[in-house]
Amino acid sequence: MHDKILILDFGSQVTQLIARRVREAHVFCEVHPNDVSDEFIRSFGAKAIILSGSHASTYEEHDLRAPQAVWDSGVPVLGICYGMFTMTVQLGGQVEASTHREFGYAEVRAHGHTELLKGIEDFATPDGHGMLKVWMSHGDKVTAMPPGFKLMASTPSCPIAGMANEEKHYYAVQFHPEVTHTVQGAALLTRFVRDIAGCKGDWIMGDYVNEAVARIREQVGDEEVILGLSGGVDSSVAAALIHRAIGDQLTCVFVDHGLLRLNEGQMVMDMFVGQLHAKVIHVDASEQFLGHLKGVSDPEQKRKIIGREFVEVFKAEAGKLKGAGAKGAKWLAQGTIYPDVIESGGAKTKKAVTIKSHHNVGGLPEQLGLKLLEPLRELFKDEVRELGLALGLPEAMVYRHPFPGPGLGVRILGEVKKEYATLLQRADAIFIEELRNTIDPATGKTWYQLTSQAFTVFLPVKSVGVMGDGRTYDYVVALRAVQTSDFMTADWAELPYALLKKVSGRIINEVRGINRVTYDVSSKPPATIEWE
């Protein structure tokens, strides 16, 4: 049994990052809504509890409180931002609206040599005070600490930026240690979960393989499983893991909607049939998908049509397998990962702001009358990649950049046509090939490794060009490459001009029908990473 940390989510957009930092310290944790029952907390068996931030204000949201069982549990508690405010109010302190809001970079002075911050600092002042470079995001402030607490940190505009009751192992910070802008944030969270909470660092993907394999075998028994294989990281790792557990009891269905990357269908078949020897049914449904997309230019409509048709094709194939004699498929496997579960959950109070709904969570199993198998549902993306490597999948597949479910359907702006998809596949393949082939001398890494997501977008406009002695009137593509640690914010990648020049030259010379290449220099926000 792994030691575990309970993270109560009060609706912050960055709660997932707390969990990722805890997992990076090799400690298992789960995120649950702040309004879980006292009984849930008592039975969870946490070694410590972390209270997240929130978009709400403490004195406005009287029902946005930690359950009483948190304070009765006798385990260490860490409050972050709003978590500090609710800890203050619930334990007898005071919080007020601040006249000076703090958003962004701040330098915090540590006080009191507490267990949490001891030896953790970014620099020291001439007077010898330890200082931390942190990220703040709050409009309220603690004006009186609860009984038994002492000052742990301050800034000039926030006199109580951290507090501690070391007898009870309660700690609270006004800043956000989970974001990368807080330089010592990972060290602080590691100190809390490993040293103060006493958790073993036993959450390691290489060891997790055997655990997951045993769990799948126990769940499935001798029954058959079907899985929709997209070629993306999540479904590929899920397929490899389930195949490791139950072999030929797994059948993968690979639906090619005609909007995949160049030669992707063949790559998937080579890997899963050629190397892993898995059973894969390859369905070429490109004409069906493109037929339904004819004349549709609205991005949401395109997404819905592609999602709907995928379900229809998959249902037809699953129906054949389900009815295949007495041992027909009884399970549907999906590559659902933990962020999908968190984002689709939200607190019962609906205080959390839902970012998006996910097609992976729910729906299809009920329609098919199958039981649901989700072996990755407690893993973050970086853990899924580590697991993929532990299962023997090639690094080039495991560390591929994210690719949207609707594929090139949302990278072709406006109406989707086969002609456009063919041009885009070839242009995109050139861009990715050059990113993989170009090494940055400063880091020794390829530009594909240095970017988090890179792709080409097809623009449904034509521009005038000159080739040889002739005039051309052809299509335009935009290159997009971003760098990000969490995909919540992203900066455009400052690719070398020589690389951009080579990519542009190759696309224009090798892809007949494109005569202009642009580079997107928008960051997120205000832009999004994908164009549609």
Coordinates of C-alpha atoms in Angstrom, one line a residue, residues 25 43 47-48 64-65 96 122 126 156 165 253 272 303 315 330 351 364 415 417 420 489 526:
A25 CA 8.3 13.7 -5.0
S43 CA -11.8 6.5 5.6
K47 CA -0.8 10.8 5.8
A48 CA -1.4 14.6 5.3
L64 CA -16.5 27.0 0.9
R65 CA -14.8 25.4 3.9
E96 CA -10.2 40.7 5.3
D122 CA 16.6 31.7 -2.9
P126 CA 22.5 41.7 3.9
P156 CA 6.0 44.4 2.7
N165 CA 1.3 25.8 14.3
V253 CA -9.7 -1.0 -32.9
F272 CA 1.3 -2.8 -32.2
R303 CA -15.4 18.5 -33.3
K315 CA -19.8 1.0 -32.0
K330 CA -17.2 -7.6 -22.0
K351 CA -17.7 26.2 -7.0
L364 CA -19.7 5.1 -24.6
E415 CA -14.1 23.5 -44.2
K417 CA -11.4 18.8 -47.7
Y420 CA -6.4 20.3 -47.8
T489 CA 0.2 29.1 -20.3
P526 CA -4.4 35.6 -25.0

